PDB file of C-alpha atoms in Angstrom:
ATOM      1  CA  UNK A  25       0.634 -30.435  16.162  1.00  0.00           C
ATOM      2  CA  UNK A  26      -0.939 -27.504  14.603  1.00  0.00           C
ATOM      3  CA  UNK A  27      -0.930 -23.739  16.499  1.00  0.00           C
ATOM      4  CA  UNK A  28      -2.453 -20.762  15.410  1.00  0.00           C
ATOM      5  CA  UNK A  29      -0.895 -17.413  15.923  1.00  0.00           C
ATOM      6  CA  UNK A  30      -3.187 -13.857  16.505  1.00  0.00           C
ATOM      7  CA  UNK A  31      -0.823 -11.004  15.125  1.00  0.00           C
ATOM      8  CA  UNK A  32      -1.331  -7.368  14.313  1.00  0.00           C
ATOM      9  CA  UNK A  33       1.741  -5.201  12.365  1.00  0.00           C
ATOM     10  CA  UNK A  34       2.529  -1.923  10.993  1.00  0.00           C
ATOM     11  CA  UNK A  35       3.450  -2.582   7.448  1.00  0.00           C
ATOM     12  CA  UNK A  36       5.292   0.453   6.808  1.00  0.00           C
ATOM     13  CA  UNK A  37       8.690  -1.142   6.984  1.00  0.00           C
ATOM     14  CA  UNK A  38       7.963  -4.278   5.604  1.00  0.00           C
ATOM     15  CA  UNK A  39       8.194  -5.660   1.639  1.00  0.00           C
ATOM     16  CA  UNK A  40       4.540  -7.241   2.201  1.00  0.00           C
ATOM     17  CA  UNK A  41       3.849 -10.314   4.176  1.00  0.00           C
ATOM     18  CA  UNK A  42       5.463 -13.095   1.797  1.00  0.00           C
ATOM     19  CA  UNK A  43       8.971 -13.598   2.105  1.00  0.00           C
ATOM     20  CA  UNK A  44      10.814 -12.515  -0.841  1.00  0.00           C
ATOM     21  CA  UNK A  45      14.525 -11.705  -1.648  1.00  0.00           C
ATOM     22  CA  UNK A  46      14.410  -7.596  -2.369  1.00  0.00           C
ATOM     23  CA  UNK A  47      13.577  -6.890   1.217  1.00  0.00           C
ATOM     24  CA  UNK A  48      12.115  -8.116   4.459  1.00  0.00           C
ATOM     25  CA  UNK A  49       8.792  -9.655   5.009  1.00  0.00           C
ATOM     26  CA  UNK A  50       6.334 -10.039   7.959  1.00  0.00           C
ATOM     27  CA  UNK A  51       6.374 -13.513   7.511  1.00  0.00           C
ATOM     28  CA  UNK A  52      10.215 -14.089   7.433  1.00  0.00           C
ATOM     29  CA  UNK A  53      10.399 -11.699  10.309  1.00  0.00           C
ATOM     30  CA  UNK A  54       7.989 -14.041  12.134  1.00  0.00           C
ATOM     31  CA  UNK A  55       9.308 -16.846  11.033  1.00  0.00           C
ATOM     32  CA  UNK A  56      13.067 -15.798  12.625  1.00  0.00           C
ATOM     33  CA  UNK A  57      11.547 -14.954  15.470  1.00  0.00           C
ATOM     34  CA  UNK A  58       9.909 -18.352  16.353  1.00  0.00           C
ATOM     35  CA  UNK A  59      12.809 -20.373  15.347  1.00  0.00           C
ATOM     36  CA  UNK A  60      14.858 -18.707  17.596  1.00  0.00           C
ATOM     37  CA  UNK A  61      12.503 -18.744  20.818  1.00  0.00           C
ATOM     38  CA  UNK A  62      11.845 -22.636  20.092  1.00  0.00           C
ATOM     39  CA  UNK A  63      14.841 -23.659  19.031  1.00  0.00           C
ATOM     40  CA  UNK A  64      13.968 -25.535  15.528  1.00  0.00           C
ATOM     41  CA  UNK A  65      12.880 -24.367  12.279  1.00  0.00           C
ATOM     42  CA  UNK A  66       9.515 -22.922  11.964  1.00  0.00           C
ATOM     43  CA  UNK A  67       7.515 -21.868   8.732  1.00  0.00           C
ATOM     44  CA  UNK A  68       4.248 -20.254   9.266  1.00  0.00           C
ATOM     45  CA  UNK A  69       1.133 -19.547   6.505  1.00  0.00           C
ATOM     46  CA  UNK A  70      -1.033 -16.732   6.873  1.00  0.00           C
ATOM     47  CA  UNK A  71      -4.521 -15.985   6.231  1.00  0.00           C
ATOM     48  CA  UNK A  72      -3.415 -13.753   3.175  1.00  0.00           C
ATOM     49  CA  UNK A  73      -0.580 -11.929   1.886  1.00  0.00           C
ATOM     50  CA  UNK A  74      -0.827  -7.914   2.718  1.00  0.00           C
ATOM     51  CA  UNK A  75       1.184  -5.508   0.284  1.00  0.00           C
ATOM     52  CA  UNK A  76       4.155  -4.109   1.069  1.00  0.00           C
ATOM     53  CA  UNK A  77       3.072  -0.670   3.368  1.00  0.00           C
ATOM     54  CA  UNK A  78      -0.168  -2.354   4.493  1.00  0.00           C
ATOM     55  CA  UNK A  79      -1.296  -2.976   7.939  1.00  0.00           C
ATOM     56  CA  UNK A  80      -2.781  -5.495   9.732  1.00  0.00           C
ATOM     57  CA  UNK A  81      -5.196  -4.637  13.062  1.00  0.00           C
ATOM     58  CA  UNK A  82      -5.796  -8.710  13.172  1.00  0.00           C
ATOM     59  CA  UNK A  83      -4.207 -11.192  11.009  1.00  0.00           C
ATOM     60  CA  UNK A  84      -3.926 -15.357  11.698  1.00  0.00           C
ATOM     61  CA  UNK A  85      -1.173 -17.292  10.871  1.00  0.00           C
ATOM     62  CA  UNK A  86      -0.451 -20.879  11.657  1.00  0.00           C
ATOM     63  CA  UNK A  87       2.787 -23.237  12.109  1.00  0.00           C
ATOM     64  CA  UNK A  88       3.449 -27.201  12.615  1.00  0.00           C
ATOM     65  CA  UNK A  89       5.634 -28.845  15.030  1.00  0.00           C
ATOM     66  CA  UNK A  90       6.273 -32.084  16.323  1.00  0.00           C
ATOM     67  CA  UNK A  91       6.978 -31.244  19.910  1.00  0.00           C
ATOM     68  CA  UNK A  92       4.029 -29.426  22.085  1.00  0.00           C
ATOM     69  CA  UNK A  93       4.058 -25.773  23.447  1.00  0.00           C
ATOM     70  CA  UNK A  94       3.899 -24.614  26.685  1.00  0.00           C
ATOM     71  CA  UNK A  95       1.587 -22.096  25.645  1.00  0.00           C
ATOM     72  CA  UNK A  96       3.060 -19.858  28.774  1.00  0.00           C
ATOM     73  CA  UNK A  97       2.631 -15.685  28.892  1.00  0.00           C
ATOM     74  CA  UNK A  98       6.267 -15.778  29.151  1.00  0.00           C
ATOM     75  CA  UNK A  99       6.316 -17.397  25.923  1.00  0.00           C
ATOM     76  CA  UNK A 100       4.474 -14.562  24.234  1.00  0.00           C
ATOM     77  CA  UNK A 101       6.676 -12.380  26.488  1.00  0.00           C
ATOM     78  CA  UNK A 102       9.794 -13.909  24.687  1.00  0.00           C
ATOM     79  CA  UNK A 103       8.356 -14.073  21.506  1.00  0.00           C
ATOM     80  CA  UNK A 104       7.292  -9.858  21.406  1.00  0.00           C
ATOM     81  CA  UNK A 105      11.020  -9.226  23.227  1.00  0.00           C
ATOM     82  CA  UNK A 106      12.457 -10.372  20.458  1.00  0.00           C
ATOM     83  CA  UNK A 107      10.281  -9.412  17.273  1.00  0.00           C
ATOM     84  CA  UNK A 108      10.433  -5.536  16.339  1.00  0.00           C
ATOM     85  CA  UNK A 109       8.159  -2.884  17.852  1.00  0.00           C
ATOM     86  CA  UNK A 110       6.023  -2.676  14.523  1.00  0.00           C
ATOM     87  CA  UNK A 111       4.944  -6.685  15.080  1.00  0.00           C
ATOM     88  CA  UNK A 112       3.146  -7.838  18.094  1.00  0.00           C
ATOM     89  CA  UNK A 113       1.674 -11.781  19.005  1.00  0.00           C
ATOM     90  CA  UNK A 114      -1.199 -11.889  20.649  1.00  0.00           C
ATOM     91  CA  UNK A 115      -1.922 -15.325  20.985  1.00  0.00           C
ATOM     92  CA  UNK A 116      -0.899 -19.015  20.144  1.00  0.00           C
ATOM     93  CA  UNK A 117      -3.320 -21.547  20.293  1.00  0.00           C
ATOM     94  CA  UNK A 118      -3.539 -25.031  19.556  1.00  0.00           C
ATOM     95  CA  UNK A 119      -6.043 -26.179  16.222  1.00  0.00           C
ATOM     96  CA  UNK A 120      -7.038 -29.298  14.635  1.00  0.00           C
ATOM     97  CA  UNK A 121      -4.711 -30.938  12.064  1.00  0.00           C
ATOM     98  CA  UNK A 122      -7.194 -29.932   9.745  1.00  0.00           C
ATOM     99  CA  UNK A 123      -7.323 -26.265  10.371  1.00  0.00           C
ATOM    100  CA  UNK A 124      -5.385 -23.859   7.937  1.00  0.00           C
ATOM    101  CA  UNK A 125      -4.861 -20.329   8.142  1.00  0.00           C
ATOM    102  CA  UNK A 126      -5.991 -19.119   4.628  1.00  0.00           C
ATOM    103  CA  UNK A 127      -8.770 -22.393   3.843  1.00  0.00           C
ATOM    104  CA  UNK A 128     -10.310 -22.449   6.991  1.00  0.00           C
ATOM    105  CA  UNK A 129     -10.719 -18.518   6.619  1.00  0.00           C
ATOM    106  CA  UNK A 130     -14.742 -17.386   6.062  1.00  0.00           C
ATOM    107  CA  UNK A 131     -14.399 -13.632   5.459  1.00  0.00           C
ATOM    108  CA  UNK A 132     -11.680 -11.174   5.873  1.00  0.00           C
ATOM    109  CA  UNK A 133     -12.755  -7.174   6.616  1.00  0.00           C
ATOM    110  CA  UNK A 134     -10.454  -4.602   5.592  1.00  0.00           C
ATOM    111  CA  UNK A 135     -10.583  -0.566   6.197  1.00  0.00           C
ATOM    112  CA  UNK A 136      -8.587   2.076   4.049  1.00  0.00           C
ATOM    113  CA  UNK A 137      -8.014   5.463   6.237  1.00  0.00           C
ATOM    114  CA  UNK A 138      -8.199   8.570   4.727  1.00  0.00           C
ATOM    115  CA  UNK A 139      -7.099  12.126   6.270  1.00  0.00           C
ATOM    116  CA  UNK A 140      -7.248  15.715   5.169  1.00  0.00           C
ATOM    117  CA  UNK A 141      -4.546  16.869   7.615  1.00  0.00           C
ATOM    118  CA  UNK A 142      -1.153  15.717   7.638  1.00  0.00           C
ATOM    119  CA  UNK A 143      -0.305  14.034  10.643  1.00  0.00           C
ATOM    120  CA  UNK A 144       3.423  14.098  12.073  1.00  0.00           C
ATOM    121  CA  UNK A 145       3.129  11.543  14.664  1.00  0.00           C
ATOM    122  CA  UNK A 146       1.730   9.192  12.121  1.00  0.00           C
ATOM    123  CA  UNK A 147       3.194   9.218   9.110  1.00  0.00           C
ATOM    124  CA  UNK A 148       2.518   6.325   6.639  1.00  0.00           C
ATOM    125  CA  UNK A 149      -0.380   5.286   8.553  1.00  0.00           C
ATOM    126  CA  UNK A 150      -3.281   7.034   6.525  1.00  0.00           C
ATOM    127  CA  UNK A 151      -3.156   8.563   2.882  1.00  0.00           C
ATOM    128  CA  UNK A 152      -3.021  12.284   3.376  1.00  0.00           C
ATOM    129  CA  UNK A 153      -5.542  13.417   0.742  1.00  0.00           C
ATOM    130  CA  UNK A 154      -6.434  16.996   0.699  1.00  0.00           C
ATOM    131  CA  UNK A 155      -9.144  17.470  -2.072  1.00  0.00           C
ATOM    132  CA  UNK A 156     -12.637  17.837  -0.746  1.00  0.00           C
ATOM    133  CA  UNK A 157     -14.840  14.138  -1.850  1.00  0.00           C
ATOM    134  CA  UNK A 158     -18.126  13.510  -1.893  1.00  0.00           C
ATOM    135  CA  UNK A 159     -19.040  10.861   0.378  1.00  0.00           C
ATOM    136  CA  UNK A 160     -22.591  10.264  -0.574  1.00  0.00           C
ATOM    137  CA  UNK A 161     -21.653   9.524  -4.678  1.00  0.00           C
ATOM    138  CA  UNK A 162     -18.909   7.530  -3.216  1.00  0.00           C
ATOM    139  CA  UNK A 163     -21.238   5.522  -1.306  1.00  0.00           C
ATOM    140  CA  UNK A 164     -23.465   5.405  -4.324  1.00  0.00           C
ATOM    141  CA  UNK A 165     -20.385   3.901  -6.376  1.00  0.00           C
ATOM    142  CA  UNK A 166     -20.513   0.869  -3.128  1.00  0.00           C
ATOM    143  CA  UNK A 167     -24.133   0.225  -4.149  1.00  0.00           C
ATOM    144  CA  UNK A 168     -22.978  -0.554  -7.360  1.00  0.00           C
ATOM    145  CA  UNK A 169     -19.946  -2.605  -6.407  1.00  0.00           C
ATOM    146  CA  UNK A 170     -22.131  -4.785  -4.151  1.00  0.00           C
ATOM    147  CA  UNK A 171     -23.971  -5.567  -7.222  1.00  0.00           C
ATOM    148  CA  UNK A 172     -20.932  -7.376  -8.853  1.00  0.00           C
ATOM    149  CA  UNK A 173     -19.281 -11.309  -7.911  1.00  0.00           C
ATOM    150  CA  UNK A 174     -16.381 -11.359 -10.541  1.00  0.00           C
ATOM    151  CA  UNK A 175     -13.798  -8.575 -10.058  1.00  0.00           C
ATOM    152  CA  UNK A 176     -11.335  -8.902 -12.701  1.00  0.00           C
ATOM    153  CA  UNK A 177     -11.078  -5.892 -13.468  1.00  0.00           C
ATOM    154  CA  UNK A 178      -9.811  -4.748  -9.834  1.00  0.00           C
ATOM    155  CA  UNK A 179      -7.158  -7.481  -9.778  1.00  0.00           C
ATOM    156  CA  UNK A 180      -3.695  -7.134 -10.633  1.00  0.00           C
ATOM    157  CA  UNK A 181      -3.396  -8.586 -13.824  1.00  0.00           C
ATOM    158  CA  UNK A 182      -0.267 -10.550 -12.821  1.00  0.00           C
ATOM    159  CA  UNK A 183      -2.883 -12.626 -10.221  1.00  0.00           C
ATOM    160  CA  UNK A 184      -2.496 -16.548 -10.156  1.00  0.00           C
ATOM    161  CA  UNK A 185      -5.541 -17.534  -9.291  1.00  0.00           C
ATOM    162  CA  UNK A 186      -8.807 -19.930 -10.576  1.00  0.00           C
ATOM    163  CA  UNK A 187     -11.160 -17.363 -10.540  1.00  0.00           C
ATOM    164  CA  UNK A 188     -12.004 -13.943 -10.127  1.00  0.00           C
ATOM    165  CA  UNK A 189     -15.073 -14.458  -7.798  1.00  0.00           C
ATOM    166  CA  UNK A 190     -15.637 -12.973  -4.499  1.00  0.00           C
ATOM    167  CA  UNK A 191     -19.050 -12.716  -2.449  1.00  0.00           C
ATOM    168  CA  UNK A 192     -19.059  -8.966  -0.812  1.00  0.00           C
ATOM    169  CA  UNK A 193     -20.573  -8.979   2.542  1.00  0.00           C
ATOM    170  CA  UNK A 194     -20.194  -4.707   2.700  1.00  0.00           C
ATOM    171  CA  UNK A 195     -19.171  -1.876   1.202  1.00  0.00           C
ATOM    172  CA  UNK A 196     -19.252   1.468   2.734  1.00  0.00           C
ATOM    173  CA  UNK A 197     -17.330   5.043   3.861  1.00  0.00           C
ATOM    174  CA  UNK A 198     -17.862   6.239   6.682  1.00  0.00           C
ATOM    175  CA  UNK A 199     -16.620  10.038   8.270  1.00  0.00           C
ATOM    176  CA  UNK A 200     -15.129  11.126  11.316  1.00  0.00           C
ATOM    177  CA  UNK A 201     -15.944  14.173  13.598  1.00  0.00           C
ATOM    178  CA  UNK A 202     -12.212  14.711  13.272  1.00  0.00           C
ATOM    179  CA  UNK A 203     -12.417  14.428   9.232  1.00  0.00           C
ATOM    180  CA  UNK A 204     -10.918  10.762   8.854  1.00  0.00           C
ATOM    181  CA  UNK A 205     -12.478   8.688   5.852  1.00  0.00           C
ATOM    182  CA  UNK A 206     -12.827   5.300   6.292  1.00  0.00           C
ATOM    183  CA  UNK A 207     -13.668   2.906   3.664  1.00  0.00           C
ATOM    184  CA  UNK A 208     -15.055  -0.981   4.899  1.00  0.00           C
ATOM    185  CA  UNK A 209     -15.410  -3.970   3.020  1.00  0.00           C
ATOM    186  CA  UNK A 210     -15.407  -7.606   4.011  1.00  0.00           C
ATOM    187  CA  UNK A 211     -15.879 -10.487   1.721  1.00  0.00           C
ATOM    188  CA  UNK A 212     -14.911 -14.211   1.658  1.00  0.00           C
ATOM    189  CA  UNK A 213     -11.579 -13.172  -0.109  1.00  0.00           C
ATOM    190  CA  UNK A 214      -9.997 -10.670  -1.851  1.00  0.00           C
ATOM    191  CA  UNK A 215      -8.033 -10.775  -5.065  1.00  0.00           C
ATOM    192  CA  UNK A 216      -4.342  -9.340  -5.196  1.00  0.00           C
ATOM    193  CA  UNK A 217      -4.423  -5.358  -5.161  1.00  0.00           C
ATOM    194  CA  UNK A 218      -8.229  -5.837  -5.414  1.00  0.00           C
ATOM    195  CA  UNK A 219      -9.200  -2.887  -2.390  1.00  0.00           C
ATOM    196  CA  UNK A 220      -6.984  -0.724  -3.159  1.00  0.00           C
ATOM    197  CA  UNK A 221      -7.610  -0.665  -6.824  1.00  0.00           C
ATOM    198  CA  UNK A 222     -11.337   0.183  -5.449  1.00  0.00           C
ATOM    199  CA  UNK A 223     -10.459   2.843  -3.484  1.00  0.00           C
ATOM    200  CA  UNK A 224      -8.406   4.237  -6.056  1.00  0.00           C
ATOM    201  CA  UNK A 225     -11.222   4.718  -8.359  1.00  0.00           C
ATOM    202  CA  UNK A 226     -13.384   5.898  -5.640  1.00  0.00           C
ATOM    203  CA  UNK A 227     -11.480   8.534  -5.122  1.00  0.00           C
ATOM    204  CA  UNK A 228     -11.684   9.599  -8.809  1.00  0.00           C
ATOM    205  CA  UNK A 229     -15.578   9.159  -8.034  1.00  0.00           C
ATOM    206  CA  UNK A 230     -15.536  11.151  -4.868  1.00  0.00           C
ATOM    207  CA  UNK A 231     -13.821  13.864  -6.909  1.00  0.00           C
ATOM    208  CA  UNK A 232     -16.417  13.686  -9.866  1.00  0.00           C
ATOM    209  CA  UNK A 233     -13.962  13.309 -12.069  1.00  0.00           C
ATOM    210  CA  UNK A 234     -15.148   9.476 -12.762  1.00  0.00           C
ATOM    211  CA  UNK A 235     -18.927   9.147 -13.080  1.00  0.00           C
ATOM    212  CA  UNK A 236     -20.928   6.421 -11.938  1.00  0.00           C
ATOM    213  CA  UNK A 237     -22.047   4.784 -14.938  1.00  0.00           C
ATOM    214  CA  UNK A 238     -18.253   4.692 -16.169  1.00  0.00           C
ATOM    215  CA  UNK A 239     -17.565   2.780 -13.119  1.00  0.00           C
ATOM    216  CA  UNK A 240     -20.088   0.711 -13.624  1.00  0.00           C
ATOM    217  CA  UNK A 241     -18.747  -0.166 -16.825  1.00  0.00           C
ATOM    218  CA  UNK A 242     -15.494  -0.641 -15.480  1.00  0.00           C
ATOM    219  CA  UNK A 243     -16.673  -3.361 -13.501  1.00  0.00           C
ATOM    220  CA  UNK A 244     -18.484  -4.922 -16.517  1.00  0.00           C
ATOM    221  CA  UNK A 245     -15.719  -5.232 -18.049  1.00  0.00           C
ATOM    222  CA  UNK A 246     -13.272  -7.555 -16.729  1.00  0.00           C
ATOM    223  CA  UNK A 247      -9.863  -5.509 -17.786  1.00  0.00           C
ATOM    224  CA  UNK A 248      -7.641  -4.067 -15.229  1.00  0.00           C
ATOM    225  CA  UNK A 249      -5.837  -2.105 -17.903  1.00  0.00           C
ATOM    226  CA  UNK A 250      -9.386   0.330 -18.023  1.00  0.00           C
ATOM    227  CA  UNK A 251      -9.648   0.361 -13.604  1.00  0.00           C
ATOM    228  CA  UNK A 252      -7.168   3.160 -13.299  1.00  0.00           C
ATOM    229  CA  UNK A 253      -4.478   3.983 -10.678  1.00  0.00           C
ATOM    230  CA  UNK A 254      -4.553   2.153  -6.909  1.00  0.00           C
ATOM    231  CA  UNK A 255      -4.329   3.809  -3.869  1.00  0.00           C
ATOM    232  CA  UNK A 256      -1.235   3.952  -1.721  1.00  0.00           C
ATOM    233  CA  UNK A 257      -0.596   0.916   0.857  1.00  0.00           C
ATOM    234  CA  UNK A 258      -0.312   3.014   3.743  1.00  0.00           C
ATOM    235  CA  UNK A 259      -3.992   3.988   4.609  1.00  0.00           C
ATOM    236  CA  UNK A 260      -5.146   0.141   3.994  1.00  0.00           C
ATOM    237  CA  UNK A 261      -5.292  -2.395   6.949  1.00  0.00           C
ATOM    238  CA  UNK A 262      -6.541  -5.569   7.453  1.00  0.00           C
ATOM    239  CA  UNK A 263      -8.787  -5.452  10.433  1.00  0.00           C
ATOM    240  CA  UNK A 264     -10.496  -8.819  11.315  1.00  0.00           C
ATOM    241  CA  UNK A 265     -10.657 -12.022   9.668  1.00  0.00           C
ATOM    242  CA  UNK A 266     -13.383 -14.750  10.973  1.00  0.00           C
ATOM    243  CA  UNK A 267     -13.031 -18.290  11.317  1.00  0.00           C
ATOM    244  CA  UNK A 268     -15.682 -21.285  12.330  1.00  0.00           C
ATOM    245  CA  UNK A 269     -16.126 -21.181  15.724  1.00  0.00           C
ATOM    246  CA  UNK A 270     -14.910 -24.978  16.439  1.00  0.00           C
ATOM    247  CA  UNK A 271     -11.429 -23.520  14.881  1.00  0.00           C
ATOM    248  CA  UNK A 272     -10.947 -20.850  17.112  1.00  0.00           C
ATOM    249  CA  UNK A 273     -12.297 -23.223  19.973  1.00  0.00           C
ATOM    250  CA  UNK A 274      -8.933 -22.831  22.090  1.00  0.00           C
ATOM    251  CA  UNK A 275      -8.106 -19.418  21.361  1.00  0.00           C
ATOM    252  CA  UNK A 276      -7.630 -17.126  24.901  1.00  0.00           C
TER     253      UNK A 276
END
C-alpha cells in the first residue's frame, strides 16, 4: 500500500530535504522517525527537494508498505512525539498505487520573506534586508519573467535534469503594513536554486542597480554564470503544492 504524508518544517537546522552524508536531512529525519513508530524500514519521496535553510509551510511526501495503517490520531501523536519540534505531520493518508509524490504533483507555490527589521524571536526565518527597494520596478521585472518558459539561466548549473522548462502560473511581491516583502510564484516545477536565484536578482532590480532590460537579457540568455548571486535560504518557503483531486481523495 501506498500513504501520503502532509508535513510542514523549519529548515533552519536541516542540510536540505535529501539525505546526504555532511549533515542531517528532513527526509532522513522523517524517515527515522517512521521506522521507529512502525517498526520496519521506511523510505519516503517527496514532492521536491528544499535547500538546506529552506522552509516548508506544506510539503507531501509518500512511503510503501506491505502491512496497512491504522491511520489513528495517536499515530500522528506518536509520530510528532518523537520527530523534533522544527518537523510536524499533519496527515497520513492512503493513495492509489499509482500516485507519487513528485509525478503526480501539478504546481508547487513558493514565497520568499523579506524584512527591514531584525527580528530576535525569529531569526533565520526571513532575510533581514535593510536597503530601501522599489517594489513597483520589481514587479515590473515579474512581468517580464512571466514572459519566459526555459529558465536556464536561473538554474544551478550543476542541475540533472531533461530540460529547463517550467510554465509560471504567478509572479508577484507583495508588502506588509508591518514592512514584510513577500515574493510569490507557483509553477508546475521549479529547477534547482531556480527562486532564489530570482529573487536574488530582484533584489539587485529593486535596488536599481540591475536594470530591466539587462534582466531581460539575462533571461535570454540561458547562462547561469551571467544571473548573479542567490538569495539566502532562510526567507524562502515552500507554501502549497496541489495535486488532482482523485489523489488527495482520502486526505482528512
Amino acid at each position: 500500500m501506498r500513504y501520503f504524508i502532509e508535513l510542514s518544517y523549519r529548515g533552519t537546522a536541516y542540510r536540505g530535504w535529501q539525505t546526504q552524508a555532511n549533515g542531517v536531512s528532513i527526509q532522513s529525519t522523517l524517515e527515522q522517525a517512521l521506522s521507529k513508530r512502525l517498526g520496519w524500514p521506511v523510505y519516503v519521496l517527496a514532492s521536491g527537494r528544499t535547500d538546506a535553510g529552506v522552509h516548508a509551510e506544506q510539503q507531501f511526501a509518500h512511503f510503501d508498505t506491505d502491512q496497512p495503517l491504522a491511520l489513528t490520531d495517536d499515530l500522528l501523536y506518536s509520530l510528532n512525539c518523537i520527530l523534533p519540534d522544527d518537523i510536524a505531520i499533519h496527515t497520513i493518508f492512503p493513495v492509489e498505487a499509482s500516485a507519487h509524490a513528485r509525478f503526480s504533483a501539478v504546481s508547487r507555490y513558493y514565497q520568499y520573506h523579506i524584512t527591514r527589521d531584525k527580528n530576535v524571536f525569529q531569526p533565520g526565518l526571513t532575510l533581514h534586508f535593510r536597503p530601501s527597494l522599489d517594489l513597483d520596478r520589481m514587479n515590473e521585472a515579474c512581468q517580464i519573467l512571466l514572459r519566459y518558459t526555459d529558465f536556464k539561466s536561473v538554474s544551478k548549473a550543476r542541475a540533472n535534469v531533461a530540460h529547463f522548462r517550467c510554465e509560471l502560473a504567478f509572479a508577484y511581491w507583495t508588502a506588509q503594513p508591518d514592512g514584510r516583502l513577500t515574493f510569490h510564484i507557483k509553477a508546475n516545477r521549479f529547477l534547482w536554486g531556480m527562486v532564489r536565484t530570482i529573487v536574488g536578482m530582484m533584489l539587485e532590480i529593486g535596488q536599481d542597480r540591475l536594470s530591466l532590460d539587462a534582466f531581460d537579457q539575462i533571461l535570454q540568455a540561458r547562462d547561469r554564470t551571467v544571473a548573479g548571486r542567490a538569495a539566502p535560504a532562510n526567507g524562502l518557503y515552500l507554501v502549497e503544492v496541489a495535486y488532482p483531486a482523485e489523489v488527495l481523495v482520502n486526505r482528512v
